[in-house]
Tab-separated table of C-alpha atoms and ligand atoms in Angstrom:
chain	number	residue	atom	x	y	z
A	25	MET	CA	-30.285	-23.731	-8.352
A	26	SER	CA	-26.932	-25.018	-7.087
A	27	PRO	CA	-25.820	-24.524	-3.472
A	28	SER	CA	-22.553	-22.712	-4.196
A	29	ASN	CA	-23.338	-19.071	-3.625
A	30	ILE	CA	-21.436	-17.671	-0.647
A	31	SER	CA	-22.771	-14.951	1.602
A	32	VAL	CA	-21.419	-13.308	4.766
A	33	LYS	CA	-23.952	-12.854	7.539
A	34	LEU	CA	-23.802	-11.138	10.880
A	35	VAL	CA	-24.289	-13.440	13.859
A	36	ARG	CA	-24.694	-10.728	16.504
A	37	ASN	CA	-24.319	-6.991	16.872
A	38	VAL	CA	-21.241	-5.861	18.782
A	39	ALA	CA	-22.016	-2.623	20.611
A	40	SER	CA	-18.508	-2.034	21.973
A	41	GLY	CA	-15.162	-3.778	22.261
A	42	ALA	CA	-13.447	-5.643	19.440
A	43	PRO	CA	-15.566	-7.839	17.167
A	44	THR	CA	-14.245	-11.331	16.395
A	45	LEU	CA	-14.656	-13.837	13.577
A	46	ALA	CA	-17.342	-15.589	15.645
A	47	ASP	CA	-19.561	-12.548	15.040
A	48	PHE	CA	-19.774	-13.464	11.339
A	49	LYS	CA	-21.021	-16.537	9.538
A	50	ILE	CA	-20.100	-17.692	6.041
A	51	GLU	CA	-23.117	-19.370	4.476
A	52	SER	CA	-23.576	-21.380	1.324
A	53	THR	CA	-26.818	-20.410	-0.319
A	54	SER	CA	-28.548	-21.102	-3.601
A	55	VAL	CA	-27.275	-19.276	-6.658
A	56	PRO	CA	-29.994	-16.865	-7.779
A	57	THR	CA	-30.936	-17.131	-11.440
A	58	LYS	CA	-32.523	-14.728	-13.899
A	59	GLU	CA	-35.773	-16.722	-13.723
A	60	SER	CA	-36.238	-15.358	-10.195
A	61	LEU	CA	-36.122	-11.703	-11.295
A	62	GLN	CA	-39.256	-9.658	-10.745
A	63	ASN	CA	-40.011	-6.385	-12.517
A	64	ASP	CA	-37.273	-3.752	-12.415
A	65	GLN	CA	-34.659	-5.958	-10.814
A	66	ILE	CA	-31.075	-6.886	-11.594
A	67	LEU	CA	-29.025	-10.031	-11.057
A	68	VAL	CA	-25.569	-8.912	-9.945
A	69	ARG	CA	-22.332	-10.873	-9.841
A	70	THR	CA	-20.082	-9.184	-7.275
A	71	LEU	CA	-16.580	-8.300	-8.459
A	72	TYR	CA	-15.070	-6.293	-5.580
A	73	LEU	CA	-16.293	-5.304	-2.128
A	74	SER	CA	-14.877	-2.426	-0.144
A	75	VAL	CA	-13.806	-2.984	3.470
A	76	ASP	CA	-14.082	0.261	5.424
A	77	PRO	CA	-13.723	1.425	9.046
A	78	TYR	CA	-17.258	2.911	9.045
A	79	MET	CA	-18.560	-0.665	8.920
A	80	ARG	CA	-17.612	-0.934	12.600
A	81	GLY	CA	-20.508	1.435	13.308
A	82	ARG	CA	-22.815	-0.798	11.299
A	83	LEU	CA	-21.824	-3.790	13.412
A	84	SER	CA	-22.859	-1.975	16.569
A	85	GLY	CA	-26.582	-2.158	15.987
A	86	ALA	CA	-26.930	1.543	16.860
A	87	GLN	CA	-30.176	2.996	15.573
A	88	ASP	CA	-29.107	6.659	15.781
A	89	SER	CA	-26.189	6.463	13.323
A	90	TYR	CA	-25.825	8.184	9.943
A	91	VAL	CA	-25.624	4.717	8.340
A	92	GLU	CA	-28.026	1.806	8.551
A	93	SER	CA	-26.934	-0.885	10.964
A	94	PHE	CA	-26.272	-4.501	10.025
A	95	VAL	CA	-28.933	-6.822	11.401
A	96	ALA	CA	-28.121	-10.093	13.172
A	97	GLY	CA	-28.910	-13.011	10.888
A	98	LYS	CA	-28.828	-10.849	7.725
A	99	THR	CA	-26.203	-10.473	4.999
A	100	LEU	CA	-23.685	-7.627	5.249
A	101	PHE	CA	-23.755	-4.946	2.568
A	102	GLY	CA	-21.720	-1.940	1.531
A	103	LEU	CA	-19.686	-0.323	-1.199
A	104	GLY	CA	-18.737	-2.547	-4.081
A	105	VAL	CA	-18.530	-3.131	-7.804
A	106	GLY	CA	-20.441	-5.791	-9.720
A	107	VAL	CA	-21.404	-6.900	-13.190
A	108	ILE	CA	-25.009	-7.312	-14.254
A	109	GLU	CA	-25.798	-10.821	-15.435
A	110	ALA	CA	-29.492	-10.227	-16.150
A	111	SER	CA	-31.938	-7.357	-15.864
A	112	THR	CA	-35.643	-6.634	-16.072
A	113	SER	CA	-34.953	-2.897	-15.779
A	114	PRO	CA	-34.839	-0.569	-18.794
A	115	ASP	CA	-31.914	1.221	-17.117
A	116	TYR	CA	-29.493	-1.708	-16.954
A	117	LYS	CA	-28.439	-4.459	-19.342
A	118	GLU	CA	-26.377	-7.619	-19.138
A	119	GLY	CA	-22.685	-6.761	-18.965
A	120	ASP	CA	-23.085	-3.329	-17.352
A	121	ILE	CA	-20.587	-2.738	-14.555
A	122	ILE	CA	-22.169	-0.984	-11.588
A	123	THR	CA	-21.043	0.472	-8.307
A	124	GLY	CA	-23.038	1.494	-5.230
A	125	ASP	CA	-23.192	1.319	-1.462
A	126	THR	CA	-25.750	-1.452	-1.098
A	127	LEU	CA	-23.887	-4.350	-2.675
A	128	LYS	CA	-24.497	-7.499	-0.676
A	129	TRP	CA	-21.585	-9.479	0.724
A	130	GLU	CA	-22.712	-12.288	-1.540
A	131	CYS	CA	-21.153	-13.667	-4.744
A	132	LYS	CA	-24.413	-13.222	-6.665
A	133	PHE	CA	-27.580	-11.477	-5.614
A	134	ILE	CA	-30.812	-9.983	-6.889
A	135	ALA	CA	-31.517	-6.310	-6.162
A	136	ASN	CA	-34.059	-3.672	-7.065
A	137	ALA	CA	-32.616	-1.601	-9.908
A	138	ARG	CA	-32.153	1.574	-7.877
A	139	GLY	CA	-29.242	3.385	-6.281
A	140	PHE	CA	-26.470	2.015	-8.496
A	141	THR	CA	-24.137	3.996	-10.767
A	142	LYS	CA	-22.964	2.595	-14.087
A	143	ILE	CA	-19.219	2.686	-14.614
A	144	PRO	CA	-18.543	4.005	-18.114
A	145	ALA	CA	-17.544	1.335	-20.640
A	146	SER	CA	-14.032	1.541	-22.090
A	147	SER	CA	-12.834	3.834	-19.310
A	148	GLY	CA	-9.627	1.808	-19.130
A	149	ILE	CA	-9.842	1.974	-15.357
A	150	SER	CA	-9.857	-1.145	-13.205
A	151	PRO	CA	-13.139	-1.655	-11.298
A	152	ALA	CA	-11.388	-1.656	-7.909
A	153	ASN	CA	-10.345	1.960	-8.516
A	154	TYR	CA	-13.987	2.957	-8.138
A	155	LEU	CA	-13.706	1.878	-4.502
A	156	GLY	CA	-10.436	3.718	-3.972
A	157	ILE	CA	-8.849	6.511	-5.958
A	158	LEU	CA	-12.101	7.409	-7.752
A	159	GLY	CA	-14.289	6.298	-4.868
A	160	MET	CA	-15.462	7.204	-1.397
A	161	PRO	CA	-12.110	7.247	0.494
A	162	SER	CA	-10.461	9.470	-2.084
A	163	PHE	CA	-13.403	11.905	-2.090
A	164	THR	CA	-13.207	11.901	1.705
A	165	ALA	CA	-9.621	13.118	1.458
A	166	TYR	CA	-10.736	15.841	-0.960
A	167	VAL	CA	-13.553	17.024	1.312
A	168	GLY	CA	-11.228	17.204	4.321
A	169	VAL	CA	-8.265	18.866	2.638
A	170	VAL	CA	-9.987	21.091	0.082
A	171	SER	CA	-13.639	21.727	0.966
A	172	LEU	CA	-13.286	22.029	4.748
A	173	ALA	CA	-9.689	22.794	5.747
A	174	LYS	CA	-9.280	25.000	2.638
A	175	ALA	CA	-5.623	24.055	2.403
A	176	LYS	CA	-3.347	26.828	1.155
A	177	ALA	CA	0.180	26.770	-0.256
A	178	GLY	CA	2.803	27.273	2.412
A	179	GLU	CA	0.734	25.778	5.242
A	180	THR	CA	1.717	22.642	7.143
A	181	ILE	CA	-0.665	19.691	7.232
A	182	LEU	CA	-0.336	16.683	9.523
A	183	ILE	CA	-2.063	13.472	8.411
A	184	SER	CA	-2.555	10.355	10.562
A	185	ALA	CA	-3.142	6.854	9.107
A	186	ALA	CA	-1.290	8.455	6.213
A	187	SER	CA	-0.712	5.285	4.175
A	188	GLY	CA	-4.371	4.271	4.254
A	189	ALA	CA	-7.259	4.582	1.832
A	190	VAL	CA	-7.977	8.211	2.766
A	191	GLY	CA	-4.555	9.288	4.016
A	192	GLN	CA	-2.584	8.508	0.867
A	193	VAL	CA	-4.860	10.768	-1.209
A	194	ALA	CA	-4.857	13.519	1.426
A	195	ILE	CA	-1.051	13.604	1.171
A	196	GLN	CA	-1.068	13.951	-2.614
A	197	LEU	CA	-3.866	16.546	-2.770
A	198	ALA	CA	-2.050	18.626	-0.160
A	199	LYS	CA	1.295	18.331	-1.972
A	200	ALA	CA	-0.367	19.353	-5.241
A	201	ARG	CA	-1.477	22.565	-3.462
A	202	GLY	CA	1.982	23.397	-2.205
A	203	LEU	CA	1.623	22.466	1.461
A	204	CYS	CA	4.306	21.033	3.684
A	205	VAL	CA	3.012	17.520	4.453
A	206	ILE	CA	3.769	15.473	7.568
A	207	GLY	CA	2.505	11.877	7.657
A	208	ALA	CA	2.264	9.381	10.490
A	209	ALA	CA	1.808	5.647	10.002
A	210	GLY	CA	2.118	2.447	11.991
A	211	SER	CA	5.086	0.648	10.385
A	212	ASP	CA	8.416	1.555	8.810
A	213	ASP	CA	7.246	0.206	5.407
A	214	LYS	CA	4.198	2.442	5.572
A	215	VAL	CA	6.383	5.416	6.521
A	216	GLU	CA	8.586	4.804	3.477
A	217	PHE	CA	5.485	4.627	1.272
A	218	VAL	CA	4.188	7.911	2.735
A	219	LYS	CA	7.511	9.568	1.893
A	220	SER	CA	7.391	8.109	-1.623
A	221	LEU	CA	4.066	9.912	-2.139
A	222	GLY	CA	5.812	13.224	-1.530
A	223	ALA	CA	5.426	13.795	2.227
A	224	ASP	CA	8.098	16.187	3.472
A	225	ALA	CA	8.446	14.222	6.712
A	226	ALA	CA	6.927	11.046	8.094
A	227	PHE	CA	7.295	8.976	11.230
A	228	ASN	CA	6.203	5.690	12.763
A	229	TYR	CA	3.869	6.689	15.588
A	230	LYS	CA	4.277	3.301	17.261
A	231	THR	CA	8.061	3.587	17.697
A	232	CYS	CA	8.671	7.364	17.848
A	233	GLY	CA	8.330	7.689	21.612
A	234	ASP	CA	6.607	10.850	22.857
A	235	LEU	CA	3.988	11.729	20.199
A	236	THR	CA	3.867	15.451	20.945
A	237	ALA	CA	7.650	15.670	20.591
A	238	ALA	CA	7.627	13.594	17.403
A	239	ILE	CA	5.108	15.939	15.760
A	240	LYS	CA	7.101	18.964	16.963
A	241	LYS	CA	10.271	17.498	15.439
A	242	ALA	CA	8.558	16.838	12.093
A	243	ALA	CA	6.756	20.212	12.082
A	244	PRO	CA	8.987	22.661	13.996
A	245	ASN	CA	6.877	25.636	12.855
A	246	GLY	CA	3.663	24.051	14.084
A	247	VAL	CA	0.663	22.507	12.330
A	248	ASP	CA	-1.932	24.574	10.446
A	249	ILE	CA	-4.160	21.654	9.453
A	250	TYR	CA	-4.512	18.309	11.165
A	251	PHE	CA	-6.306	15.689	9.053
A	252	ASP	CA	-7.452	13.324	11.805
A	253	ASN	CA	-8.081	9.699	10.920
A	254	VAL	CA	-7.363	8.172	14.304
A	255	GLY	CA	-8.470	10.346	17.261
A	256	GLY	CA	-7.356	9.338	20.771
A	257	GLU	CA	-3.826	9.994	21.946
A	258	PHE	CA	-2.639	11.159	18.521
A	259	LEU	CA	-5.362	13.823	18.415
A	260	ASP	CA	-4.192	15.037	21.816
A	261	ALA	CA	-0.603	15.319	20.582
A	262	ALA	CA	-1.762	17.096	17.410
A	263	LEU	CA	-3.822	19.576	19.466
A	264	ALA	CA	-0.653	20.444	21.410
A	265	ASN	CA	1.098	21.325	18.131
A	266	MET	CA	-1.598	23.395	16.398
A	267	ASN	CA	-0.881	26.944	15.255
A	268	SER	CA	-3.350	29.774	15.897
A	269	PHE	CA	-6.386	29.619	13.594
A	270	GLY	CA	-5.530	26.014	12.760
A	271	ARG	CA	-8.155	23.659	11.358
A	272	ILE	CA	-8.728	20.040	12.286
A	273	ALA	CA	-10.448	18.097	9.518
A	274	GLU	CA	-12.132	15.558	11.787
A	275	CYS	CA	-12.462	12.624	9.418
A	276	GLY	CA	-12.364	9.658	11.760
A	277	MET	CA	-11.201	8.272	15.102
A	278	ILE	CA	-10.398	4.665	14.311
A	279	SER	CA	-8.369	4.219	17.513
A	280	GLN	CA	-11.646	4.546	19.434
A	281	TYR	CA	-14.026	2.434	17.338
A	282	ASN	CA	-13.456	-0.725	19.400
A	283	ALA	CA	-13.173	1.127	22.709
A	284	THR	CA	-15.339	0.366	25.711
A	285	GLU	CA	-16.471	2.809	28.384
A	286	GLU	CA	-13.388	1.745	30.353
A	287	THR	CA	-10.804	1.910	27.541
A	288	ALA	CA	-12.039	5.031	25.680
A	289	TYR	CA	-9.306	7.688	25.515
A	290	ARG	CA	-10.304	11.006	27.090
A	291	VAL	CA	-8.769	13.892	25.138
A	292	LYS	CA	-6.884	16.272	27.447
A	293	ASN	CA	-5.817	19.122	25.184
A	294	LEU	CA	-9.233	20.282	24.010
A	295	ILE	CA	-8.678	23.389	26.128
A	296	ARG	CA	-6.278	24.611	23.404
A	297	VAL	CA	-9.173	25.167	21.026
A	298	VAL	CA	-10.068	28.536	22.573
A	299	PRO	CA	-6.717	30.361	22.954
A	300	LYS	CA	-5.515	28.995	19.604
A	301	ARG	CA	-8.871	29.773	17.919
A	302	LEU	CA	-8.981	26.303	16.356
A	303	SER	CA	-11.796	24.979	14.181
A	304	ILE	CA	-12.725	21.326	14.534
A	305	LEU	CA	-14.509	20.376	11.332
A	306	GLY	CA	-16.309	17.063	11.685
A	307	PHE	CA	-17.757	15.705	8.446
A	308	ILE	CA	-19.366	12.738	6.731
A	309	VAL	CA	-18.446	12.398	3.079
A	310	SER	CA	-21.923	11.357	1.937
A	311	ASP	CA	-23.167	14.900	2.668
A	312	TYR	CA	-20.932	16.199	-0.138
A	313	TYR	CA	-21.889	14.077	-3.174
A	314	ALA	CA	-24.697	16.455	-4.109
A	315	LYS	CA	-22.445	19.522	-3.907
A	316	PRO	CA	-20.188	20.907	-6.663
A	317	ASP	CA	-17.243	19.546	-4.653
A	318	TYR	CA	-17.876	16.069	-6.078
A	319	ALA	CA	-17.609	17.127	-9.721
A	320	ASN	CA	-14.509	19.170	-8.869
A	321	PHE	CA	-12.974	16.141	-7.159
A	322	ILE	CA	-13.659	13.842	-10.119
A	323	THR	CA	-12.186	16.360	-12.565
A	324	GLU	CA	-9.055	16.926	-10.478
A	325	VAL	CA	-8.324	13.303	-9.590
A	326	SER	CA	-9.155	11.889	-13.051
A	327	THR	CA	-6.799	14.425	-14.601
A	328	MET	CA	-4.062	13.585	-12.086
A	329	LEU	CA	-4.601	9.883	-12.863
A	330	LYS	CA	-4.400	10.390	-16.642
A	331	GLU	CA	-1.254	12.472	-16.256
A	332	GLY	CA	0.332	9.921	-13.911
A	333	LYS	CA	0.442	12.515	-11.117
A	334	ILE	CA	-1.291	10.472	-8.438
A	335	GLN	CA	-0.599	7.008	-7.088
A	336	TYR	CA	-2.903	4.702	-5.199
A	337	LYS	CA	-2.122	1.567	-3.250
A	338	LEU	CA	-4.778	-1.109	-2.974
A	339	HIS	CA	-4.584	-3.986	-0.530
A	340	GLU	CA	-6.489	-6.821	-2.135
A	341	ILE	CA	-7.646	-9.892	-0.263
A	342	VAL	CA	-9.018	-12.740	-2.321
A	343	GLY	CA	-12.271	-14.554	-1.612
A	344	LEU	CA	-15.456	-13.338	0.016
A	345	GLU	CA	-14.989	-15.821	2.858
A	346	ASN	CA	-11.910	-13.815	3.911
A	347	GLY	CA	-13.844	-10.520	4.095
A	348	PRO	CA	-14.658	-10.649	7.838
A	349	GLN	CA	-10.993	-11.190	8.751
A	350	GLY	CA	-10.141	-8.230	6.499
A	351	LEU	CA	-12.589	-6.035	8.386
A	352	LEU	CA	-11.059	-7.040	11.735
A	353	ASP	CA	-7.538	-6.431	10.355
A	354	LEU	CA	-8.331	-2.759	9.630
A	355	PHE	CA	-8.408	-2.065	13.365
A	356	GLU	CA	-4.962	-3.577	13.829
A	357	GLY	CA	-3.349	-1.782	10.920
A	358	LYS	CA	-2.772	-5.032	9.023
A	359	ASN	CA	-3.929	-3.451	5.772
A	360	PHE	CA	-1.383	-1.539	3.717
A	361	GLY	CA	-3.422	0.640	1.386
A	362	LYS	CA	-7.113	0.626	0.546
A	363	LEU	CA	-8.585	-2.718	1.576
A	364	VAL	CA	-10.800	-4.462	-0.979
A	365	VAL	CA	-12.063	-8.020	-1.285
A	366	LYS	CA	-11.743	-9.545	-4.732
A	367	VAL	CA	-14.855	-11.674	-4.906
A	368	ALA	CA	-14.812	-12.856	-8.543
A	369	SER	CA	-11.713	-14.401	-10.092
A	370	ASP	CA	-12.117	-12.262	-13.233
A	371	ALA	CA	-12.680	-9.065	-11.240
A	372	GLN	CA	-9.512	-7.376	-12.446
A	373	GLN	CA	-10.809	-7.102	-15.998
A	374	ARG	CA	-10.141	-3.634	-17.403
A	375	LEU	CA	-13.051	-1.759	-18.818
B	2	NAP	N1	-15.773	11.143	7.658
B	2	NAP	C1	-15.966	10.345	6.622
B	2	NAP	O1	-16.903	10.516	5.826
B	2	NAP	C2	-15.032	9.188	6.425
B	2	NAP	C3	-15.001	8.461	5.224
B	2	NAP	C4	-14.043	7.437	5.087
B	2	NAP	C5	-13.186	7.137	6.130
B	2	NAP	N2	-13.287	7.847	7.286
B	2	NAP	C6	-12.371	7.597	8.410
B	2	NAP	O2	-11.055	7.799	7.945
B	2	NAP	C7	-10.155	6.997	8.710
B	2	NAP	C8	-9.283	6.207	7.758
B	2	NAP	O3	-10.113	5.333	7.005
B	2	NAP	P1	-9.499	4.524	5.778
B	2	NAP	O4	-10.637	3.953	5.012
B	2	NAP	O5	-8.508	5.367	5.068
B	2	NAP	O6	-8.759	3.326	6.511
B	2	NAP	P2	-7.229	2.914	6.354
B	2	NAP	O7	-6.397	4.069	6.808
B	2	NAP	O8	-6.989	2.373	5.002
B	2	NAP	O9	-7.136	1.726	7.391
B	2	NAP	C9	-7.224	1.951	8.740
B	2	NAP	C10	-5.850	2.320	9.330
B	2	NAP	O10	-6.039	2.950	10.580
B	2	NAP	C11	-4.900	2.753	11.362
B	2	NAP	N3	-5.304	2.296	12.688
B	2	NAP	C12	-6.001	1.187	13.011
B	2	NAP	N4	-6.172	1.097	14.334
B	2	NAP	C13	-5.537	2.172	14.872
B	2	NAP	C14	-5.338	2.639	16.199
B	2	NAP	N5	-5.811	1.985	17.264
B	2	NAP	N6	-4.629	3.785	16.372
B	2	NAP	C15	-4.136	4.459	15.317
B	2	NAP	N7	-4.285	4.061	14.036
B	2	NAP	C16	-4.983	2.940	13.824
B	2	NAP	C17	-4.060	1.670	10.687
B	2	NAP	O11	-2.963	2.309	10.048
B	2	NAP	P3	-1.526	2.359	10.763
B	2	NAP	O12	-0.851	1.058	10.498
B	2	NAP	O13	-0.872	3.519	10.133
B	2	NAP	O14	-1.807	2.524	12.237
B	2	NAP	C18	-4.998	1.105	9.647
B	2	NAP	O15	-4.313	0.612	8.533
B	2	NAP	C19	-11.028	6.143	9.628
B	2	NAP	O16	-11.098	6.764	10.891
B	2	NAP	C20	-12.376	6.189	8.960
B	2	NAP	O17	-13.437	5.971	9.851
B	2	NAP	C21	-14.184	8.855	7.453
């Protein structure tokens, strides 16, 4: 045992307001070895970890959430990709690459051999893609655009946080279905990227002035579908621009995740839901993995990938010790693309 394994632990739960680096602790721990494996366990070397907005909910300590909370003093966990270094399970062998949503924020760890998916050998796809274009955020875009909003050619869709992990796929799935796509993002570089993905119009919501007017200018015929990633003031402005029988795919409200009772934005235009006969379709992607939608998503996006018809931007930060800062950066828009932490130096290996 050598003391050079790194793990990221939570110091305290943060119920509301913005978390800070002081809420996390980087610890050096012993490197687990295969001699410590009990029956039906695996020794995993972490390659990539996913950094996602939903982790803010896990920091809160809430017991009534759809995801398990992080516990003060314990190691963080979440979506990731790792390689198996040793196994006492008949289902896994040394060298298998696995993905799952219970990877520890630790360079190496021992886990019970359950709840992981093997990534097919020789797929030619980089492991980080299983956290992005072939992973949870991309499927989230599919569920919102296809399964719930039932996007149809000729309609207009508005997408907030359009350059992000979910937004960039939502744009491309909507374009592939013949919609007019309007994207909003928080910097001019991001706006250019959104346009490069095929958006018909895009604007910087931080510099555009009046949000309702900016949406109206980009979508003069109104919005049929709003894919909401941010909530708050932008949701209000979108509500003011919705066409009759419009659908709001309510994916997330990141602008409110660090809000306090005092700073929470109170939506004013909800009254439009009745006269405009709007549907607000809140969803959690994990409810859809067991439905045919998931297989349809994999078929569609894998084909688009093979044919070079879909792009995906990853934002990679290097080193597990930088993971907490990455998580905080999400809430300030400092990521440009899907945020992942490259934990192992050889993580980019192609399969
Ligand atoms: N329902 C589900 O199952 C599900 C699954 C995955 C994700 N989500 C939700 O989808 C949304 C996007 O997630 P993602 O993984 O794709 O993240 P992301 O877009 O890659 O990163 C977050 C982005 O949100 C924007 N943002 C941050 N703070 C903001 C604020 N105060 N106001 C407006 N925008 C802000 C920033 O982009 P800008 O620079 O453009 O502002 C930032 O880059 C989140 O709300 C997340 O919770 C939901």
